[in-house]
Coordinates of C-alpha atoms in Angstrom, one line a residue:
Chain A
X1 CA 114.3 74.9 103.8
X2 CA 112.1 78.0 104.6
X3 CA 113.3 77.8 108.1
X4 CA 113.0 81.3 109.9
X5 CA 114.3 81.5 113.6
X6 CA 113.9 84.8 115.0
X7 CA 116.4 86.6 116.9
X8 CA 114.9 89.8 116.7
X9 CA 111.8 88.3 119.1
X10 CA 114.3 89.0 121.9
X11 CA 114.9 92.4 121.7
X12 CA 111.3 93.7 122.1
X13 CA 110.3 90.7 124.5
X14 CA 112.1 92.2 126.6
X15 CA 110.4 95.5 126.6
X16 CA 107.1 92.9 127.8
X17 CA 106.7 91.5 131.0
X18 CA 107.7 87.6 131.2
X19 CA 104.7 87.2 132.8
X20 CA 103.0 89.2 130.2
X21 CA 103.6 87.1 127.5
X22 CA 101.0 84.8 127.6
X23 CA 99.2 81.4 126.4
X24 CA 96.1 80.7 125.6
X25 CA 95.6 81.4 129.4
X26 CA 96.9 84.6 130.5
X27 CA 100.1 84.2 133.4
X28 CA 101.4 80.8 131.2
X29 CA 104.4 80.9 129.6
X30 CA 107.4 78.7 128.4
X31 CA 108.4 78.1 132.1
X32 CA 104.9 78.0 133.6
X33 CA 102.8 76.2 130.4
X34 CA 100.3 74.6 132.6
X35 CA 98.9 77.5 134.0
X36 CA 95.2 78.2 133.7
X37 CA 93.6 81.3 134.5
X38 CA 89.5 81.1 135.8
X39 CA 87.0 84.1 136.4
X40 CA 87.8 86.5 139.5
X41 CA 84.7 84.6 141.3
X42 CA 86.4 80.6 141.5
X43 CA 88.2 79.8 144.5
X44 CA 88.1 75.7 143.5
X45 CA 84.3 75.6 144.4
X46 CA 82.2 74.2 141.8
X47 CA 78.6 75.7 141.0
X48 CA 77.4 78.8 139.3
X49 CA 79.9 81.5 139.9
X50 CA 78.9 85.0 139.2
X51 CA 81.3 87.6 137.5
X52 CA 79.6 90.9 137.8
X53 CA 80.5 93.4 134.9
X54 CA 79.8 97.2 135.1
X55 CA 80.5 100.7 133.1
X56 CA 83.3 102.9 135.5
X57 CA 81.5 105.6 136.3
X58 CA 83.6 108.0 135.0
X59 CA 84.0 106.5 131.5
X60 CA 83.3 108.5 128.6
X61 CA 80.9 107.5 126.1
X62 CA 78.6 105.6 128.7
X63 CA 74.7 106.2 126.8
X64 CA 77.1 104.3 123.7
X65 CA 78.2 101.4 124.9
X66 CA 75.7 100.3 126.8
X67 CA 74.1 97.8 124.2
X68 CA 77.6 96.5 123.3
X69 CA 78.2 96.0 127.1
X70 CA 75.0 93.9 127.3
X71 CA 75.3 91.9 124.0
X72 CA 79.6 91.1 125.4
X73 CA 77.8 90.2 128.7
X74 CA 75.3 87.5 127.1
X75 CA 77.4 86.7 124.6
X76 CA 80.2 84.7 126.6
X77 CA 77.3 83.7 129.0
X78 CA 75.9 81.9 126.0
X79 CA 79.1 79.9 125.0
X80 CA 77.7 79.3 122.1
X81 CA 80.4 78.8 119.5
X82 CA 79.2 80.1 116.0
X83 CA 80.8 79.6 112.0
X84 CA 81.4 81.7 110.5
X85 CA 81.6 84.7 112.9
X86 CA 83.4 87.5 110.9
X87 CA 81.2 89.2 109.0
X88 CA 82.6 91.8 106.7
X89 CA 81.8 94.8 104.8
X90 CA 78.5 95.1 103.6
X91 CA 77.4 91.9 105.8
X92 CA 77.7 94.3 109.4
X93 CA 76.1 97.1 110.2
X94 CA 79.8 98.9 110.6
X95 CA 80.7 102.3 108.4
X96 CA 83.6 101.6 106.5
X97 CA 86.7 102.8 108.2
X98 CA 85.4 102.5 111.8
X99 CA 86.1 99.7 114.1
X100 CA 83.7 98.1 115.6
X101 CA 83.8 98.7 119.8
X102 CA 81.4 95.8 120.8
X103 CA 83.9 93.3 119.2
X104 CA 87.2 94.3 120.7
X105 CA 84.8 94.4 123.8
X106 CA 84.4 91.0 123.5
X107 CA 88.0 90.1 123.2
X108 CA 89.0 92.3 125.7
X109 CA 86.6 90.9 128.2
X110 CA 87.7 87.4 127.2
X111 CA 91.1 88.6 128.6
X112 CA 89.6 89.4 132.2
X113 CA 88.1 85.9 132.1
X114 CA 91.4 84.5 131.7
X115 CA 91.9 84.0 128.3
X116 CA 94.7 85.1 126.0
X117 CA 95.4 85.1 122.7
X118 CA 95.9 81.6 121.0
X119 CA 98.6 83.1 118.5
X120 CA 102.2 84.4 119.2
X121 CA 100.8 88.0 118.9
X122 CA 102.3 91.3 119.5
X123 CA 103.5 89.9 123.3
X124 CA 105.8 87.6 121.7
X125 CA 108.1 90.8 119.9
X126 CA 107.6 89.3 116.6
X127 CA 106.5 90.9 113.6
X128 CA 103.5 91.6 111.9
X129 CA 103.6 89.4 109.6
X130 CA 104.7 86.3 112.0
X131 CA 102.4 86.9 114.9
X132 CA 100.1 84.2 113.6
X133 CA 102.0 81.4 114.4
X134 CA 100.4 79.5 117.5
X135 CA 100.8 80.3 120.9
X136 CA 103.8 79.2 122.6
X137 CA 107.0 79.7 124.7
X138 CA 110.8 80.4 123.4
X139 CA 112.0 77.3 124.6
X140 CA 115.6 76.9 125.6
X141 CA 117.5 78.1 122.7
X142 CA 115.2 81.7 123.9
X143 CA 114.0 82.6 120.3
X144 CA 110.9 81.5 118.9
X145 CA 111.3 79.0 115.8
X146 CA 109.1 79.7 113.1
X147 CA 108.5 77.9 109.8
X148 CA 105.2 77.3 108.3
X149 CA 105.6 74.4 106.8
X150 CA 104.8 73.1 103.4
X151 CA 101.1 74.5 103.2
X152 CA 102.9 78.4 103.6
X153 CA 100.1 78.8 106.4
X154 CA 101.6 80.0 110.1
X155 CA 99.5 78.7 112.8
X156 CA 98.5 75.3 111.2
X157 CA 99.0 72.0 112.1
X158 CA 102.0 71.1 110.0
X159 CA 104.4 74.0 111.5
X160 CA 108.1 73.7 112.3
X161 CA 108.7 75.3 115.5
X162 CA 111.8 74.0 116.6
X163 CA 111.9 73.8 120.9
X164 CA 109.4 76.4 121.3
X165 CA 107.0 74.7 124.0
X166 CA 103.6 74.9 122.9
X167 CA 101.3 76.7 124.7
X168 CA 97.9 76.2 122.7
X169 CA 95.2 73.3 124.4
X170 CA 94.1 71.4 121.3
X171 CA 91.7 68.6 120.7
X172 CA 93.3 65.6 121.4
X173 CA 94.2 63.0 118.3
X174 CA 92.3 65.8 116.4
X175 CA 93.4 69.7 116.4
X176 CA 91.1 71.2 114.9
X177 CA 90.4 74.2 116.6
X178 CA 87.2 74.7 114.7
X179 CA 85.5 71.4 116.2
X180 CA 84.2 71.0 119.3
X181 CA 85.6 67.9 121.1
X182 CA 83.7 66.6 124.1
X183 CA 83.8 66.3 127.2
X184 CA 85.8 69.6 127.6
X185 CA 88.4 68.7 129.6
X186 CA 92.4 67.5 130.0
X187 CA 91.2 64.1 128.4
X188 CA 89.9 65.1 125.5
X189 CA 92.1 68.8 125.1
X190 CA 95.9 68.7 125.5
X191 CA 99.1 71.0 125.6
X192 CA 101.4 67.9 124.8
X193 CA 102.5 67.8 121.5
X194 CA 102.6 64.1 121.6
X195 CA 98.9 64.1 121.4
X196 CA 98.6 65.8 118.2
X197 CA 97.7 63.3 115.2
X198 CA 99.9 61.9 113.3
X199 CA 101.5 63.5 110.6
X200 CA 100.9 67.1 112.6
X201 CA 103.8 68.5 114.1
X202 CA 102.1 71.6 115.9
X203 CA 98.6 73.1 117.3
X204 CA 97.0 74.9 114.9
X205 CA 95.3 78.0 116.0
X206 CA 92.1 79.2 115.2
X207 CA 93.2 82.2 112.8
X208 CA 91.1 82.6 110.0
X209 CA 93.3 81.6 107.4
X210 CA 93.6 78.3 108.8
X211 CA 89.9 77.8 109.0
X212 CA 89.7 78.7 105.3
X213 CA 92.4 76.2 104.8
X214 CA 89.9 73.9 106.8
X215 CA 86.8 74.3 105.6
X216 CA 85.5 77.2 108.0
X217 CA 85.4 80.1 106.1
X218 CA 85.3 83.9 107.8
X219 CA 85.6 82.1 111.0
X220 CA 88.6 83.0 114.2
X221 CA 88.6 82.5 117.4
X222 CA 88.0 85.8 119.3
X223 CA 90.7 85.7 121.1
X224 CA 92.9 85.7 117.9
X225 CA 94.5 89.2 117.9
X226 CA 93.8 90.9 115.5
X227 CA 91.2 94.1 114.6
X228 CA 90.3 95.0 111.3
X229 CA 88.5 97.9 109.5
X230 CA 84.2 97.4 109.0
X231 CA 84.6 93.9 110.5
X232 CA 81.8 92.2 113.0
X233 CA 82.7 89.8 114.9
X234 CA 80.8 89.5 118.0
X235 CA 80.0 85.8 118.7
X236 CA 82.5 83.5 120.0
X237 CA 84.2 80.4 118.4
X238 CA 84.7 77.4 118.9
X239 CA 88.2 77.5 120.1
X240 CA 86.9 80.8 122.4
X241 CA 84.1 77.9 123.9
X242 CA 86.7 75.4 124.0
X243 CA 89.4 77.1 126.1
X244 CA 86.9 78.8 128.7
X245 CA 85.2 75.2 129.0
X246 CA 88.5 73.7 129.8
X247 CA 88.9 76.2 132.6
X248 CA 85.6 75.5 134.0
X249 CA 86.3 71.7 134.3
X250 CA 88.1 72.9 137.4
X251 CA 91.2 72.6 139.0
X252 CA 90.8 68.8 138.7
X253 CA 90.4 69.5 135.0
X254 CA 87.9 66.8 134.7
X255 CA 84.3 67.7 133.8
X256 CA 81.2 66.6 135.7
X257 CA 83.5 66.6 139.1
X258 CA 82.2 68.7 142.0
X259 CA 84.5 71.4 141.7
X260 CA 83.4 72.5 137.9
X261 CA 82.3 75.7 137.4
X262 CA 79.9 78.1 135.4
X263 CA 80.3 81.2 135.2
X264 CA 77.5 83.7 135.0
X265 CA 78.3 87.4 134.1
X266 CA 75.9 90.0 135.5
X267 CA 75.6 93.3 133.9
X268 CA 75.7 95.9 136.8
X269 CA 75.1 98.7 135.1
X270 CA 77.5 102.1 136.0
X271 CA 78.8 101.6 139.0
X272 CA 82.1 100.6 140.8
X273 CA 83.6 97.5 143.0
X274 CA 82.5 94.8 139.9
X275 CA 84.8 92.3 139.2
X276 CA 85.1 93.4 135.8
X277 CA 84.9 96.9 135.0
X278 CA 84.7 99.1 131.6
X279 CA 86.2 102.4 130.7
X280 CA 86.3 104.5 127.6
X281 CA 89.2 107.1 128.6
X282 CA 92.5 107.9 127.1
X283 CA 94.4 107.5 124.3
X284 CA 95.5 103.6 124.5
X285 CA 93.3 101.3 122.0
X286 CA 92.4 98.3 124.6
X287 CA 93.5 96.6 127.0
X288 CA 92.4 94.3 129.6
X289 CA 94.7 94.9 133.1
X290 CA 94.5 92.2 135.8
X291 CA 96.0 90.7 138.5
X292 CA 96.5 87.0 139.7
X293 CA 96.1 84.7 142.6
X294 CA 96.9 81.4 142.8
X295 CA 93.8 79.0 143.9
X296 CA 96.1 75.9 143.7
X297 CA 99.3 74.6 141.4
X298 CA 99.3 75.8 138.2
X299 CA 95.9 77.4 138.8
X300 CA 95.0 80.9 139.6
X301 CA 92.3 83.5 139.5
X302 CA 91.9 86.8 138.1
X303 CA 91.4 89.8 140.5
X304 CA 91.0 93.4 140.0
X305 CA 90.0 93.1 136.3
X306 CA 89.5 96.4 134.1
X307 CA 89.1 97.3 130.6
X308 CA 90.1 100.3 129.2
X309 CA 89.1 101.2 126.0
X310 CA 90.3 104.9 123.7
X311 CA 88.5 107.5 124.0
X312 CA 86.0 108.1 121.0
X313 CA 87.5 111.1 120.5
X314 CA 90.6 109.5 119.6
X315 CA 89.6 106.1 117.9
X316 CA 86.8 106.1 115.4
X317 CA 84.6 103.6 117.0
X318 CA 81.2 102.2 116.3
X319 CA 79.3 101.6 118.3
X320 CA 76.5 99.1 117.5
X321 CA 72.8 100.3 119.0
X322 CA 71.1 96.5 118.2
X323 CA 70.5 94.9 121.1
X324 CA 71.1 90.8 121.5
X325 CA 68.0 90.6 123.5
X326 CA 65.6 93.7 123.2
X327 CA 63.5 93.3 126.6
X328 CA 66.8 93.0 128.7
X329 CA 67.8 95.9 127.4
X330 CA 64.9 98.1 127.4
X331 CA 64.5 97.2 131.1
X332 CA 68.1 97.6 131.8
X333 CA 67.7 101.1 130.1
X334 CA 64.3 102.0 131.9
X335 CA 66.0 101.2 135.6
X336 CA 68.7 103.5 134.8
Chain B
X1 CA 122.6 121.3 104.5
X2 CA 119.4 122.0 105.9
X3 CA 121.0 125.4 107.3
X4 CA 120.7 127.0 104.3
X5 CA 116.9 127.8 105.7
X6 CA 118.8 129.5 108.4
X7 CA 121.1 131.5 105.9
X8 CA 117.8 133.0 103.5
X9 CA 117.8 136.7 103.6
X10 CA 116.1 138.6 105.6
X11 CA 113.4 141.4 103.4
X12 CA 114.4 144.4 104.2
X13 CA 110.8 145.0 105.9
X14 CA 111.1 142.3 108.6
X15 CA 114.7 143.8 109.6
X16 CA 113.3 147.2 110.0
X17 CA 111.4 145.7 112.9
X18 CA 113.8 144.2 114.7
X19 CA 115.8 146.0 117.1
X20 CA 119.8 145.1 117.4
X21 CA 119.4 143.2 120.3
X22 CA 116.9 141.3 119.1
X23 CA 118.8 140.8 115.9
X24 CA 122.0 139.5 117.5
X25 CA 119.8 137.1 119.7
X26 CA 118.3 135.9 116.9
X27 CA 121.4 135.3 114.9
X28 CA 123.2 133.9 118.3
X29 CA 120.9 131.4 118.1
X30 CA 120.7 130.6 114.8
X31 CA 124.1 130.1 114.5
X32 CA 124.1 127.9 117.8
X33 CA 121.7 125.7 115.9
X34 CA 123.5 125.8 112.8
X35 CA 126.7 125.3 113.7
X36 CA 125.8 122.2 116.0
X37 CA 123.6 120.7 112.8
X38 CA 120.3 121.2 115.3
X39 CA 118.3 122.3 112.5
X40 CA 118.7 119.5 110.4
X41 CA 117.9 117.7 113.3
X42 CA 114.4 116.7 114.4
X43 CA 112.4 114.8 117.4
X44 CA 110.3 112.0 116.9
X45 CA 106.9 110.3 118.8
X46 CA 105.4 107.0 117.4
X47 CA 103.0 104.9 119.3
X48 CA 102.4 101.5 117.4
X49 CA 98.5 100.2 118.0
X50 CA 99.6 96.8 117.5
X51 CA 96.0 95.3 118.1
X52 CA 95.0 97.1 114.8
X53 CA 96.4 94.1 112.3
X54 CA 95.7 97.2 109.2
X55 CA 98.9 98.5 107.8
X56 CA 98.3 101.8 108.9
X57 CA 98.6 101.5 112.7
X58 CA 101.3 104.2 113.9
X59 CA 100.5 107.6 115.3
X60 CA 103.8 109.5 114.4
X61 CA 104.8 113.0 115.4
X62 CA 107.8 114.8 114.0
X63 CA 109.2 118.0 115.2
X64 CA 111.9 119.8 113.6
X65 CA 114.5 122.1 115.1
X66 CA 113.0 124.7 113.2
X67 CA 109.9 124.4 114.9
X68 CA 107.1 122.9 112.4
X69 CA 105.2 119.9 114.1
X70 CA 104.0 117.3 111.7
X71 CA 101.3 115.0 112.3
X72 CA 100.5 111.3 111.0
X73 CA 96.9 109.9 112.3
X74 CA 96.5 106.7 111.4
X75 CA 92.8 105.7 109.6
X76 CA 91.5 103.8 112.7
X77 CA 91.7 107.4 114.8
X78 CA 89.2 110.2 114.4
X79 CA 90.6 112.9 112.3
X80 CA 93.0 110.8 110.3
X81 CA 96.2 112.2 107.7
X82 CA 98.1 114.9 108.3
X83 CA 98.5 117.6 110.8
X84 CA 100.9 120.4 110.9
X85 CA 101.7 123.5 113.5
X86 CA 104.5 125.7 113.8
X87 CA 105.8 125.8 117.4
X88 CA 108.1 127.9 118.6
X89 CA 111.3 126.2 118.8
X90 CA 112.2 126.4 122.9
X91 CA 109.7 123.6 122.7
X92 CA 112.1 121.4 120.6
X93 CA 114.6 122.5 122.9
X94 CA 112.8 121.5 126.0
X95 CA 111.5 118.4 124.6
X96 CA 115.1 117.6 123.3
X97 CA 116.3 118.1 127.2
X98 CA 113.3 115.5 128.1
X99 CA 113.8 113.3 125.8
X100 CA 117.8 113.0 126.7
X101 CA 116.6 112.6 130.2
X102 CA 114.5 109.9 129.5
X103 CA 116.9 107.8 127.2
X104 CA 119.2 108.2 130.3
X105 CA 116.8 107.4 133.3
X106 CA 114.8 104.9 131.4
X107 CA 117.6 102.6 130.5
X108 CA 115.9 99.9 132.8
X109 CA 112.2 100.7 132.6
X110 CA 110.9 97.3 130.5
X111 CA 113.1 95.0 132.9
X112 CA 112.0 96.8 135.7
X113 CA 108.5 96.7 134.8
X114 CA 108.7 92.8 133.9
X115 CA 110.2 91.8 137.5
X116 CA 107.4 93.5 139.3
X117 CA 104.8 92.6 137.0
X118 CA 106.0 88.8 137.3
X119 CA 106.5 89.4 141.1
X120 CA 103.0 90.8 141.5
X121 CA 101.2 88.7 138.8
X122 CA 100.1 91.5 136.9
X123 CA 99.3 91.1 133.4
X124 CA 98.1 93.8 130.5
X125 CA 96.4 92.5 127.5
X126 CA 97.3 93.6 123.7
X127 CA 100.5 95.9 124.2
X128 CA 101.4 99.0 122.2
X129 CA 104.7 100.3 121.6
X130 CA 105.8 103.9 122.8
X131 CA 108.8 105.3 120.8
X132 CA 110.8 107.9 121.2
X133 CA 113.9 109.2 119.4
X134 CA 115.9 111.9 118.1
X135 CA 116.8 112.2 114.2
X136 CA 119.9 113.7 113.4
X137 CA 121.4 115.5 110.3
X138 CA 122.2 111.9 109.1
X139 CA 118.7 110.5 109.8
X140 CA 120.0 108.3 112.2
X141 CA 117.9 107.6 115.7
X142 CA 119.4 109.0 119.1
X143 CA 118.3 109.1 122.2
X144 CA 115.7 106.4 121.8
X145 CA 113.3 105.2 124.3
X146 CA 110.9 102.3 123.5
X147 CA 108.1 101.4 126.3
X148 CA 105.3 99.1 126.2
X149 CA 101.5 99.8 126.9
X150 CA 103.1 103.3 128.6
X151 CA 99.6 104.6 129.7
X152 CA 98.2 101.2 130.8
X153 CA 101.3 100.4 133.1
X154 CA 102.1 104.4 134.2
X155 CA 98.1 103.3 135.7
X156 CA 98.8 100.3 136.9
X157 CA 101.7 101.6 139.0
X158 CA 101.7 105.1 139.7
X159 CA 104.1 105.2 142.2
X160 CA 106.9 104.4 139.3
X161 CA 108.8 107.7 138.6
X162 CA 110.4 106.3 135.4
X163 CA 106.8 105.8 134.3
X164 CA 105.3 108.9 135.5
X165 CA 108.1 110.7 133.8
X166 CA 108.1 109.2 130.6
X167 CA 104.4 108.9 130.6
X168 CA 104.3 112.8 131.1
X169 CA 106.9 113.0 128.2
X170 CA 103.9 111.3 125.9
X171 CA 101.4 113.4 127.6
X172 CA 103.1 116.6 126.4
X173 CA 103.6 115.4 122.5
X174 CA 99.7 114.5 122.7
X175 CA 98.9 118.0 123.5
X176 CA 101.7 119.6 120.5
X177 CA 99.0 116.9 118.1
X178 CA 95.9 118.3 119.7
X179 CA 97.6 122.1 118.5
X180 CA 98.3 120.6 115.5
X181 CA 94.5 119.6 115.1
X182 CA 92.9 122.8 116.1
X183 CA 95.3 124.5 113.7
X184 CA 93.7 122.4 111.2
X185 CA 90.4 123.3 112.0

């Protein structure tokens, strides 16, 4: 039996925070699974909540990434989930060799909404070539179990992964992360395992080689990590839609109650104080840095949220001048 | 032995200019070096961009005993390949003294880091992997540090000397590349 069980996971875990290593909600983990992260503007109210997003003013690169600023900003205001949504090579407007800013915006800014990734990733010590299994927790024997199962594909639904306590909400009776199940909420997505179908023995993630394997071709989640070379992918995916609308059905986690939530990011231009702020400076790649605060059990909000992306003198970036909605822009542009 | 660079004749031209003090500093310390293997021995830098899921996602520095810098820059970064500068080699020594300073004083750094980013709910998206090490005659790593997202927590809590210091340590090997660039130039 191809049966991997990773002990090497603990050595470089433990360079990460515990509370680092995340879900598909940032601040969940093995020993906190339930936790779900909302926008800096929810305190358990429901209504339009606005989550204003602005340029530092002392990033580099500001005139640049100004379009790819506004397109991140109306793009996860849309939730619009889109397949497929990676466009490669000569189907993107992306040199060869670059990579492209406005779409590791859009994952990064996902991050200061609360999201995080729905695969093990590079939080979970693991290596390259394992980080696409699905999101989860060690579990008590304190190494993740990994085994893909009989299709070879990590991150589908027919996994082997031992105690590890899943940390991925999937449809219920369905998982598919490529289908939109409605209402989004706890009764129709789940963390339990016990909800999955029957013959699946996992979540499956929304990685792209699972989505081949079902059907959706050149389609991830945005919030799978993972950037490539020349590859566009700057519209979310269902799973993306999915795991923001579950946080929006509020701390109840039941939609159409009175404390649901929408929230509306609001592009404030260069300035400081927004809830979300954007920097091109130094020599990291990206990162999204937050803080949280609990609004209830099991549910907190993000404070103090900033992205920080290289410096274009280090990191070949590209950024895209094509504007998602040309008038916004141009009067964006004119009042500054 | 890599000392046999140390042991190559001197042209009778070059030894006309040096005076006999100068001569028997420079041999001092050549055979300092030689005799305690330094100059087989080098200093290494790697910073892993794990969010890049391309092969090719280490920046890697490597700086000999001898004093030549080399320079890896992965594809994704602005003037990728190879880079090289000759430094002289009191910077390997004082980056050698860091680096043994570091290994010693950040023994505790990532589990230090974890209980106060878990105590203060602090979280840092896509982490990258500082390493640091020393390489000796054998090729085997000394002295090694690892850290992870360096810059984006040495930010997030300036007030941490272990950061700071090791932070600063990157800082300096950033500025050797950026020598190593202009050289190229």
């Amino acid at each position: 039996m191809n049966r991997l069980t990773s002990i090497l996971a603990g050595s470089l875990l433990a360079l990460t925070s515990g509370s680092i290593c995340a879900g598909a909600f940032i601040f969940a983990d093995g020993d906190t699974a339930n936790r779900i992260a909302h926008p800096s503007s929810y305190f358990g109210s429901g209504g339009e909540i606005t989550v204003t997003v602005c340029i530092a003013p002392g990033s580099e690169s500001i005139d640049d990434m100004q379009v790819s600023v506004q397109n991140t900003v109306e793009v996860w205001n849309s939730r619009e989930p889109v397949s497929p949504n990676l466009f490669l090579g000569g189907s993107n407007n992306i040199p060869s060799g670059q990579i492209d800013f406005e779409s590791t915006l859009l994952h990064e800014v996902g991050h200061c909404l609360g999201l995080a990734h729905p695969n093990l990733a590079t939080e979970s010590g693991l290596p390259a070539a394992d980080r696409d299994y699905t999101q989860a927790g060690q579990g008590a024997n304190t190494s993740f179990d990994i085994d893909p199962g009989s299709d070879g594909i990590k991150g589908s639904a027919d996994d082997l992964r031992g105690d590890d306590v899943n940390l991925h909400w999937f449809n219920v009776g369905i998982n598919n992360p490529f289908i939109l199940t409605t209402p989004i909420d706890s009764s129709s997505y789940s963390r339990n395992t016990a909800d999955l179908p029957g013959d699946d023995t996992f979540p499956a993630n929304a990685d792209r080689t699972v989505g081949n394997a079902l059907g959706f071709s050149n389609s991830e989640a945005v919030m799978q990590q993972g950037a490539f070379f020349d590859e566009d992918q700057r519209q979310l995916g269902v799973d993306d839609v999915a795991t923001l609308g579950l946080g929006m059905s509020g701390i109840d986690q039941t939609a159409d109650t009175a404390d649901d939530y929408i929230p509306v990011l609001e592009y404030g231009g260069v300035a400081s104080g927004c809830d979300i702020t954007i920097e091109v400076s130094g020599t990291s790649f990206a990162f999204c840095s937050v803080g949280g605060s609990f609004i209830a059990p099991d549910h907190l909000r993000v404070i103090n949220a900033e992205v920080q992306l290289g410096s274009a003198s280090e990191i070949a970036w590209f950024f895209n001048q094509t504007p998602l909605n040309p008038d916004e822009v141009f009067e964006d542009r004119f009042e500054l | 032995m890599r000392c046999k660079v140390v042991s190559e004749p001197q042209t009778r031209e070059n030894v006309m200019y040096l005076n006999i003090k100068g001569m028997r500093l420079l041999m001092t310390t050549l055979l300092v070096l030689c005799s305690s293997g330094l100059l087989a021995q080098s200093l290494v830098y790697e910073r892993e961009f794990t969010l890049i899921a391309e092969d090719d996602n280490t920046l890697r520095m490597e700086l000999t005993a001898a004093g030549i810098l080399t320079v890896h820059r992965p594809a994704f970064m602005t003037e990728p390949g190879r880079h090289e500068l000759s430094v002289s080699q009191a910077i390997y020594l004082q980056l050698a003294d860091q680096l043994a300073a570091r290994a010693e004083d950040s023994r505790h750094l990532s589990s230090d880091i974890q209980q106060r980013a878990t105590a203060e709910m602090r979280y840092i998206s896509d982490p990258e992997i500082s390493r640091f090490y020393r390489l000796d005659e054998q090729d085997r790593k000394t002295d090694s540090v690892s850290a992870v997202s360096l810059e984006a927590w040495a930010g997030t809590y300036p007030d941490d000397g272990q950061l700071a210091r090791l932070s600063e340590l990157e800082q300096q090997w950033y500025q050797l590349m950026q020598g190593a660039m202009e050289e190229d130039q």
